[in-house]
Amino acid sequence: MLDIAIDLLWLRPKKVGGTEFYIRNLLDGFLRLEESYHFWLMVSKDNRETFLHYTEDERISLLETEVVSANIAGRILWNFFCQNRFLRKRGIRKCFIPVYCRPLFNGGVTYVNVIHDLQAAHYPEYHPFHEIAYSRLCWWLDAHFSRHLVAISDWVRDDVREKYHVKDGKITTIYNPITVDKNESVSFERIAEKYQVGQKEFYYTVAQLIPHKNLDTLIAVMEQIKNTGTDLPCRLLISGVNGESREKLERQIRERGLAREVTLTGFVENAERNALYKYCRAFLFPSVFEGFGMPPIEAMLFGAVVIATDRACIPEVTQGKANYVKDPFDVEEWISVMQNPVDRIAEMDFGQYDQMKLSRKYLDLLRKQLE
């Protein structure tokens, strides 16, 4: 029987964006499978409670550490130098890490890692030196010491192959599972009251507030619509956890006189996010770099027309069924596409993101590599 640890020490609840949704969707999918396995969820002192409910299934146990996930430097040092010994002392020799971080050496433990993107390699200007150095070291370790790698899109797979010379047989593409409960939604009246918007009279986006998400271009789009009187809604809601761009975005909104037109909602619960997907005029996704990009697919599941860039994996994971802006920074092109979007949601194969299908694919891969 498959008996492995799953390293969750990297997860800081509500602080790591899409990777948190990814792993929770995957764990929920494992619970729905009927196969036999046993997973040790390796948790920290400050994320333990958020995983406790998984132990209601007898196939899952918590493996508690003294690590504090919020102390990133401390967690990395423990990961590098203590994790192997911690696992070996408990008789565990196989570990699945759903992100790129891992110990410096295998130390008698076999690892399978997931690489979500090589962002720091493509956009080093958005990262401090220590983040770039750490990321590149871990990617190199993944490529040379992990038993197998999972890439979350073909675009990421090809990127890893090219930069780290990983052979075809050592890396597998598995899409992120995407689950939305279409019944989990607040009323439009609640949305209208909270944000002062009309139905289909606002645009919506979900993103971390970091530079490559290109949110400042959308702010410039709203300014252009307002100043030219273009016949489009001049209202934009941006949901996302904090990032280093938050202060810059807030300053741009103030300086451009867009306090009534652009709202940073901060983190929103799923029910509110789903309602915003459902009632927006269109979902805008201006990101210039993604390893997968779940929000456009979630928006389509709620019937929202998506307007996105054609960069990185975005055309792949949206199956070519969104409306694409070729120059992500061109305000006029954004407005042109927003004026005449095409609804091709009916052509989407949402089965490609099915939770059960992808969880079983992960389980089969882990059995093949670790059992």
Short mmCIF file of C-alpha atoms in Angstrom, two decimals:
data_model
loop_
_atom_site.label_atom_id
_atom_site.label_comp_id
_atom_site.label_asym_id
_atom_site.label_seq_id
_atom_site.Cartn_x
_atom_site.Cartn_y
_atom_site.Cartn_z
CA MET A 1 0.00 0.00 0.00
CA LEU A 2 1.19 3.52 -0.76
CA ASP A 3 2.38 5.03 2.54
CA ILE A 4 4.03 8.45 2.10
CA ALA A 5 4.45 11.88 3.65
CA ILE A 6 3.06 15.00 1.98
CA ASP A 7 5.09 18.10 2.83
CA LEU A 8 2.77 21.03 3.65
CA LEU A 9 5.19 23.15 5.66
CA TRP A 10 5.42 25.75 2.87
CA LEU A 11 1.70 26.59 3.12
CA ARG A 12 0.87 29.82 4.93
CA PRO A 13 -2.95 29.93 4.98
CA LYS A 14 -4.38 32.65 2.73
CA LYS A 15 -0.87 33.88 1.90
CA VAL A 16 0.35 31.75 -1.01
CA GLY A 17 -2.36 32.32 -3.62
CA GLY A 18 -3.20 29.63 -6.15
CA THR A 19 -0.89 26.97 -4.72
CA GLU A 20 -3.09 26.77 -1.62
CA PHE A 21 -6.24 26.25 -3.68
CA TYR A 22 -4.37 23.64 -5.75
CA ILE A 23 -3.25 21.47 -2.83
CA ARG A 24 -6.57 21.69 -0.97
CA ASN A 25 -8.46 20.73 -4.14
CA LEU A 26 -6.06 17.81 -4.62
CA LEU A 27 -6.38 16.59 -1.03
CA ASP A 28 -10.18 16.84 -1.26
CA GLY A 29 -9.97 14.77 -4.44
CA PHE A 30 -7.90 12.08 -2.69
CA LEU A 31 -10.64 11.81 -0.05
CA ARG A 32 -13.20 11.08 -2.76
CA LEU A 33 -11.18 8.17 -4.16
CA GLU A 34 -11.94 4.67 -2.89
CA GLU A 35 -8.40 3.33 -3.29
CA SER A 36 -6.25 2.28 -0.34
CA TYR A 37 -3.37 4.52 0.70
CA HIS A 38 -1.99 6.24 3.77
CA PHE A 39 -0.81 9.84 3.74
CA TRP A 40 1.11 11.58 6.51
CA LEU A 41 0.37 15.29 6.19
CA MET A 42 3.53 17.03 7.44
CA VAL A 43 2.21 20.24 8.99
CA SER A 44 3.56 23.25 10.88
CA LYS A 45 2.50 24.79 14.17
CA ASP A 46 0.65 27.60 12.39
CA ASN A 47 -1.10 25.67 9.59
CA ARG A 48 -1.96 22.50 11.52
CA GLU A 49 -5.55 23.46 12.32
CA THR A 50 -6.43 24.03 8.66
CA PHE A 51 -5.60 20.40 7.84
CA LEU A 52 -7.02 18.74 10.93
CA HIS A 53 -10.35 17.84 9.29
CA TYR A 54 -8.59 15.53 6.82
CA THR A 55 -7.83 13.12 9.67
CA GLU A 56 -11.52 12.21 9.83
CA ASP A 57 -10.55 9.82 7.02
CA GLU A 58 -8.56 6.92 8.50
CA ARG A 59 -6.24 6.98 5.48
CA ILE A 60 -4.80 10.35 6.54
CA SER A 61 -2.79 11.28 9.62
CA LEU A 62 -1.06 14.48 10.69
CA LEU A 63 2.71 14.52 11.08
CA GLU A 64 3.29 17.51 13.33
CA THR A 65 6.57 19.46 13.36
CA GLU A 66 7.90 22.38 15.37
CA VAL A 67 8.22 24.45 12.20
CA VAL A 68 6.46 27.83 11.98
CA SER A 69 5.51 28.38 8.33
CA ALA A 70 5.35 32.15 8.77
CA ASN A 71 9.07 32.06 9.64
CA ILE A 72 10.15 31.42 6.06
CA ALA A 73 13.90 31.41 6.71
CA GLY A 74 13.50 29.02 9.64
CA ARG A 75 11.28 26.73 7.62
CA ILE A 76 13.79 26.61 4.74
CA LEU A 77 16.68 25.76 7.07
CA TRP A 78 14.63 22.99 8.72
CA ASN A 79 13.61 21.76 5.26
CA PHE A 80 17.24 21.69 4.10
CA PHE A 81 18.91 20.13 7.12
CA CYS A 82 16.34 18.46 9.42
CA GLN A 83 13.52 17.06 7.29
CA ASN A 84 15.23 13.85 6.18
CA ARG A 85 16.17 12.89 9.73
CA PHE A 86 12.67 13.77 10.97
CA LEU A 87 11.09 11.44 8.39
CA ARG A 88 13.57 8.59 8.85
CA LYS A 89 13.06 8.58 12.65
CA ARG A 90 9.39 7.91 11.97
CA GLY A 91 10.06 5.17 9.44
CA ILE A 92 8.99 7.27 6.47
CA ARG A 93 11.22 7.04 3.39
CA LYS A 94 8.97 8.49 0.68
CA CYS A 95 7.68 12.04 0.38
CA PHE A 96 5.53 14.02 -2.06
CA ILE A 97 6.19 17.77 -2.08
CA PRO A 98 3.48 19.70 -3.98
CA VAL A 99 5.88 22.61 -4.64
CA TYR A 100 9.52 23.00 -5.68
CA CYS A 101 11.18 23.25 -2.23
CA ARG A 102 13.03 20.21 -0.88
CA PRO A 103 16.03 19.16 1.27
CA LEU A 104 19.56 19.66 -0.02
CA PHE A 105 20.09 15.89 -0.18
CA ASN A 106 17.79 12.90 -0.35
CA GLY A 107 19.25 11.46 2.86
CA GLY A 108 17.58 8.09 2.41
CA VAL A 109 14.21 9.59 1.42
CA THR A 110 12.73 9.45 -2.09
CA TYR A 111 11.04 12.65 -3.27
CA VAL A 112 8.51 13.61 -5.94
CA ASN A 113 8.14 17.38 -6.49
CA VAL A 114 5.72 19.64 -8.32
CA ILE A 115 7.00 22.67 -10.24
CA HIS A 116 4.32 25.30 -10.78
CA ASP A 117 6.49 27.73 -12.75
CA LEU A 118 10.00 29.16 -13.08
CA GLN A 119 8.88 32.70 -12.38
CA ALA A 120 12.06 33.93 -10.73
CA ALA A 121 14.05 32.77 -13.75
CA HIS A 122 11.87 34.73 -16.19
CA TYR A 123 11.29 37.83 -14.05
CA PRO A 124 14.24 38.17 -11.66
CA GLU A 125 13.56 41.91 -11.41
CA TYR A 126 10.43 41.11 -9.38
CA HIS A 127 12.31 39.12 -6.74
CA PRO A 128 15.04 39.88 -4.18
CA PHE A 129 18.36 38.13 -4.74
CA HIS A 130 17.86 35.58 -1.95
CA GLU A 131 14.54 34.41 -3.46
CA ILE A 132 16.13 33.99 -6.88
CA ALA A 133 19.07 32.06 -5.44
CA TYR A 134 16.82 29.80 -3.34
CA SER A 135 14.43 29.10 -6.22
CA ARG A 136 17.20 28.26 -8.67
CA LEU A 137 18.92 26.00 -6.16
CA CYS A 138 15.69 24.10 -5.47
CA TRP A 139 14.84 23.74 -9.17
CA TRP A 140 18.31 22.32 -9.78
CA LEU A 141 17.90 19.91 -6.84
CA ASP A 142 14.45 18.88 -8.13
CA ALA A 143 15.87 18.16 -11.58
CA HIS A 144 18.85 16.16 -10.30
CA PHE A 145 17.76 14.51 -7.04
CA SER A 146 13.97 14.07 -7.04
CA ARG A 147 12.67 10.75 -8.34
CA HIS A 148 10.06 12.43 -10.55
CA LEU A 149 8.65 15.88 -11.31
CA VAL A 150 5.12 17.04 -12.04
CA ALA A 151 4.51 20.16 -14.14
CA ILE A 152 1.11 21.82 -13.94
CA SER A 153 0.93 22.61 -17.66
CA ASP A 154 2.71 21.57 -20.84
CA TRP A 155 4.15 25.07 -21.02
CA VAL A 156 5.81 24.63 -17.61
CA ARG A 157 6.97 21.12 -18.56
CA ASP A 158 8.69 22.42 -21.68
CA ASP A 159 10.19 25.33 -19.75
CA VAL A 160 11.71 22.98 -17.15
CA ARG A 161 13.00 20.64 -19.85
CA GLU A 162 14.73 23.48 -21.65
CA LYS A 163 16.30 25.17 -18.63
CA TYR A 164 17.27 22.10 -16.58
CA HIS A 165 17.66 19.45 -19.29
CA VAL A 166 15.13 17.13 -17.65
CA LYS A 167 14.46 14.00 -19.71
CA ASP A 168 10.94 13.30 -20.96
CA GLY A 169 10.52 10.27 -18.72
CA LYS A 170 11.22 12.22 -15.55
CA ILE A 171 8.53 14.90 -15.83
CA THR A 172 4.77 14.52 -16.25
CA THR A 173 2.12 17.16 -16.91
CA ILE A 174 -0.91 17.04 -14.63
CA TYR A 175 -3.30 19.98 -14.70
CA ASN A 176 -4.52 21.58 -11.51
CA PRO A 177 -7.87 20.24 -10.30
CA ILE A 178 -10.50 22.98 -10.28
CA THR A 179 -13.62 22.72 -8.19
CA VAL A 180 -16.30 25.32 -7.76
CA ASP A 181 -19.66 24.86 -6.11
CA LYS A 182 -22.12 26.71 -8.32
CA ASN A 183 -24.56 26.82 -5.43
CA GLU A 184 -22.01 28.56 -3.21
CA SER A 185 -22.77 32.15 -4.01
CA VAL A 186 -24.07 35.23 -2.24
CA SER A 187 -26.98 37.17 -3.72
CA PHE A 188 -26.45 39.92 -6.24
CA GLU A 189 -28.18 42.31 -3.86
CA ARG A 190 -25.39 41.75 -1.34
CA ILE A 191 -22.74 42.39 -4.00
CA ALA A 192 -24.55 45.50 -5.21
CA GLU A 193 -24.84 46.92 -1.70
CA LYS A 194 -21.24 46.17 -0.72
CA TYR A 195 -19.54 47.45 -3.87
CA GLN A 196 -22.14 49.79 -5.38
CA VAL A 197 -22.26 47.97 -8.73
CA GLY A 198 -24.93 46.96 -11.18
CA GLN A 199 -25.38 43.53 -12.71
CA LYS A 200 -23.04 43.14 -15.72
CA GLU A 201 -21.91 46.72 -15.15
CA PHE A 202 -18.46 46.00 -13.72
CA TYR A 203 -15.31 44.10 -14.62
CA TYR A 204 -13.65 41.65 -12.27
CA THR A 205 -10.22 40.10 -11.76
CA VAL A 206 -8.53 37.86 -9.19
CA ALA A 207 -4.78 38.04 -8.71
CA GLN A 208 -1.98 38.40 -6.22
CA LEU A 209 -0.96 42.04 -6.02
CA ILE A 210 2.47 41.46 -7.57
CA PRO A 211 4.08 43.07 -10.65
CA HIS A 212 3.79 40.37 -13.30
CA LYS A 213 0.03 40.20 -12.76
CA ASN A 214 0.01 43.50 -14.71
CA LEU A 215 -2.87 45.04 -12.77
CA ASP A 216 -1.61 48.56 -13.36
CA THR A 217 -2.54 48.15 -17.04
CA LEU A 218 -6.16 47.52 -16.04
CA ILE A 219 -6.09 50.68 -13.92
CA ALA A 220 -4.87 52.57 -16.99
CA VAL A 221 -7.71 50.99 -18.99
CA MET A 222 -10.26 52.26 -16.48
CA GLU A 223 -8.72 55.73 -16.64
CA GLN A 224 -8.97 55.73 -20.43
CA ILE A 225 -12.60 54.61 -20.36
CA LYS A 226 -13.43 57.34 -17.84
CA ASN A 227 -11.59 60.14 -19.65
CA THR A 228 -12.84 59.31 -23.16
CA GLY A 229 -16.41 58.43 -22.31
CA THR A 230 -16.06 55.04 -24.02
CA ASP A 231 -19.31 53.08 -23.94
CA LEU A 232 -18.06 50.48 -21.46
CA PRO A 233 -18.54 50.06 -17.71
CA CYS A 234 -15.98 52.15 -15.87
CA ARG A 235 -15.91 49.93 -12.78
CA LEU A 236 -13.30 47.35 -11.82
CA LEU A 237 -13.10 45.09 -8.77
CA ILE A 238 -9.76 43.44 -7.98
CA SER A 239 -9.66 40.57 -5.46
CA GLY A 240 -6.39 39.21 -4.17
CA VAL A 241 -4.14 38.67 -1.21
CA ASN A 242 -1.61 41.34 -0.40
CA GLY A 243 1.59 41.66 -2.38
CA GLU A 244 4.41 44.10 -2.87
CA SER A 245 2.41 45.97 -5.53
CA ARG A 246 -0.49 46.89 -3.25
CA GLU A 247 0.84 50.30 -2.23
CA LYS A 248 1.77 51.10 -5.84
CA LEU A 249 -1.72 50.17 -7.05
CA GLU A 250 -3.41 52.17 -4.31
CA ARG A 251 -1.26 55.18 -5.19
CA GLN A 252 -2.12 54.86 -8.89
CA ILE A 253 -5.81 54.67 -8.10
CA ARG A 254 -5.61 57.86 -6.01
CA GLU A 255 -3.39 59.79 -8.42
CA ARG A 256 -5.56 58.91 -11.43
CA GLY A 257 -8.75 59.91 -9.59
CA LEU A 258 -10.23 56.41 -9.78
CA ALA A 259 -11.27 55.88 -6.16
CA ARG A 260 -14.90 55.32 -7.23
CA GLU A 261 -14.03 53.31 -10.32
CA VAL A 262 -11.44 50.79 -9.02
CA THR A 263 -11.79 48.81 -5.78
CA LEU A 264 -9.23 46.50 -4.21
CA THR A 265 -11.45 44.06 -2.32
CA GLY A 266 -8.65 42.18 -0.56
CA PHE A 267 -9.27 38.49 0.15
CA VAL A 268 -12.86 37.37 -0.48
CA GLU A 269 -14.52 34.13 0.52
CA ASN A 270 -15.52 31.69 -2.21
CA ALA A 271 -19.22 32.55 -2.09
CA GLU A 272 -18.54 36.23 -2.72
CA ARG A 273 -15.90 35.52 -5.38
CA ASN A 274 -18.31 33.21 -7.19
CA ALA A 275 -20.99 35.89 -7.25
CA LEU A 276 -18.50 38.38 -8.66
CA TYR A 277 -17.61 35.87 -11.40
CA LYS A 278 -21.27 35.36 -12.16
CA TYR A 279 -22.41 38.98 -12.34
CA CYS A 280 -19.43 40.75 -13.92
CA ARG A 281 -19.51 42.09 -17.51
CA ALA A 282 -16.30 40.14 -18.19
CA PHE A 283 -13.44 38.62 -16.26
CA LEU A 284 -10.14 40.33 -17.10
CA PHE A 285 -6.85 38.46 -16.73
CA PRO A 286 -3.91 40.73 -17.61
CA SER A 287 -1.12 38.51 -16.23
CA VAL A 288 2.04 38.23 -18.35
CA PHE A 289 3.28 35.05 -16.65
CA GLU A 290 1.44 32.02 -15.29
CA GLY A 291 2.29 28.39 -14.71
CA PHE A 292 -1.41 27.51 -14.89
CA GLY A 293 -3.85 30.28 -13.97
CA MET A 294 -7.01 28.95 -12.32
CA PRO A 295 -9.15 32.13 -12.11
CA PRO A 296 -10.04 32.34 -15.85
CA ILE A 297 -11.30 28.75 -15.81
CA GLU A 298 -13.23 29.32 -12.59
CA ALA A 299 -14.79 32.43 -14.16
CA MET A 300 -15.82 30.46 -17.26
CA LEU A 301 -17.45 27.82 -15.04
CA PHE A 302 -19.71 30.61 -13.77
CA GLY A 303 -20.47 31.81 -17.28
CA ALA A 304 -18.19 34.83 -17.36
CA VAL A 305 -16.65 35.85 -20.67
CA VAL A 306 -12.87 35.95 -20.20
CA ILE A 307 -10.48 38.49 -21.71
CA ALA A 308 -6.86 37.52 -21.12
CA THR A 309 -3.35 37.88 -22.45
CA ASP A 310 -1.91 35.27 -24.78
CA ARG A 311 1.26 34.85 -22.71
CA ALA A 312 2.82 31.72 -21.18
CA CYS A 313 0.32 28.90 -20.51
CA ILE A 314 -2.85 31.02 -20.61
CA PRO A 315 -4.02 30.05 -24.13
CA GLU A 316 -3.25 26.39 -23.32
CA VAL A 317 -5.26 26.12 -20.12
CA THR A 318 -8.16 28.21 -21.47
CA GLN A 319 -8.15 25.92 -24.53
CA GLY A 320 -8.06 28.89 -26.91
CA LYS A 321 -11.62 29.77 -25.90
CA ALA A 322 -11.01 33.11 -24.18
CA ASN A 323 -10.61 36.50 -25.87
CA TYR A 324 -6.91 37.33 -26.11
CA VAL A 325 -4.92 40.55 -25.99
CA LYS A 326 -1.63 40.17 -27.87
CA ASP A 327 0.12 43.13 -26.24
CA PRO A 328 -0.65 42.90 -22.49
CA PHE A 329 0.40 46.53 -21.94
CA ASP A 330 -1.57 48.12 -24.80
CA VAL A 331 -4.51 50.01 -23.26
CA GLU A 332 -6.18 50.62 -26.64
CA GLU A 333 -6.06 46.93 -27.54
CA TRP A 334 -7.63 46.01 -24.20
CA ILE A 335 -10.47 48.43 -24.81
CA SER A 336 -10.94 47.16 -28.37
CA VAL A 337 -11.24 43.53 -27.21
CA MET A 338 -13.51 44.55 -24.32
CA GLN A 339 -15.90 46.20 -26.80
CA ASN A 340 -16.46 43.04 -28.83
CA PRO A 341 -15.77 39.91 -26.75
CA VAL A 342 -16.89 36.51 -28.02
CA ASP A 343 -18.54 33.95 -25.73
CA ARG A 344 -17.05 30.48 -26.46
CA ILE A 345 -17.63 28.94 -23.05
CA ALA A 346 -19.86 26.23 -24.53
CA GLU A 347 -16.82 24.90 -26.41
CA MET A 348 -14.76 24.38 -23.24
CA ASP A 349 -13.93 20.84 -22.08
CA PHE A 350 -14.10 21.37 -18.34
CA GLY A 351 -13.46 17.65 -17.82
CA GLN A 352 -9.75 18.41 -18.23
CA TYR A 353 -9.81 19.96 -14.74
CA ASP A 354 -11.99 17.31 -13.08
CA GLN A 355 -10.97 16.78 -9.47
CA MET A 356 -11.52 13.00 -9.39
CA LYS A 357 -9.77 12.40 -12.70
CA LEU A 358 -6.70 14.44 -11.77
CA SER A 359 -6.49 13.15 -8.19
CA ARG A 360 -6.47 9.60 -9.54
CA LYS A 361 -3.78 10.58 -12.02
CA TYR A 362 -1.65 11.90 -9.15
CA LEU A 363 -2.29 8.78 -7.09
CA ASP A 364 -1.30 6.51 -9.98
CA LEU A 365 1.89 8.50 -10.54
CA LEU A 366 2.82 8.43 -6.84
CA ARG A 367 2.25 4.69 -6.73
CA LYS A 368 4.40 4.15 -9.80
CA GLN A 369 7.25 6.30 -8.46
CA LEU A 370 7.07 5.66 -4.72
CA GLU A 371 5.23 2.45 -3.89
#
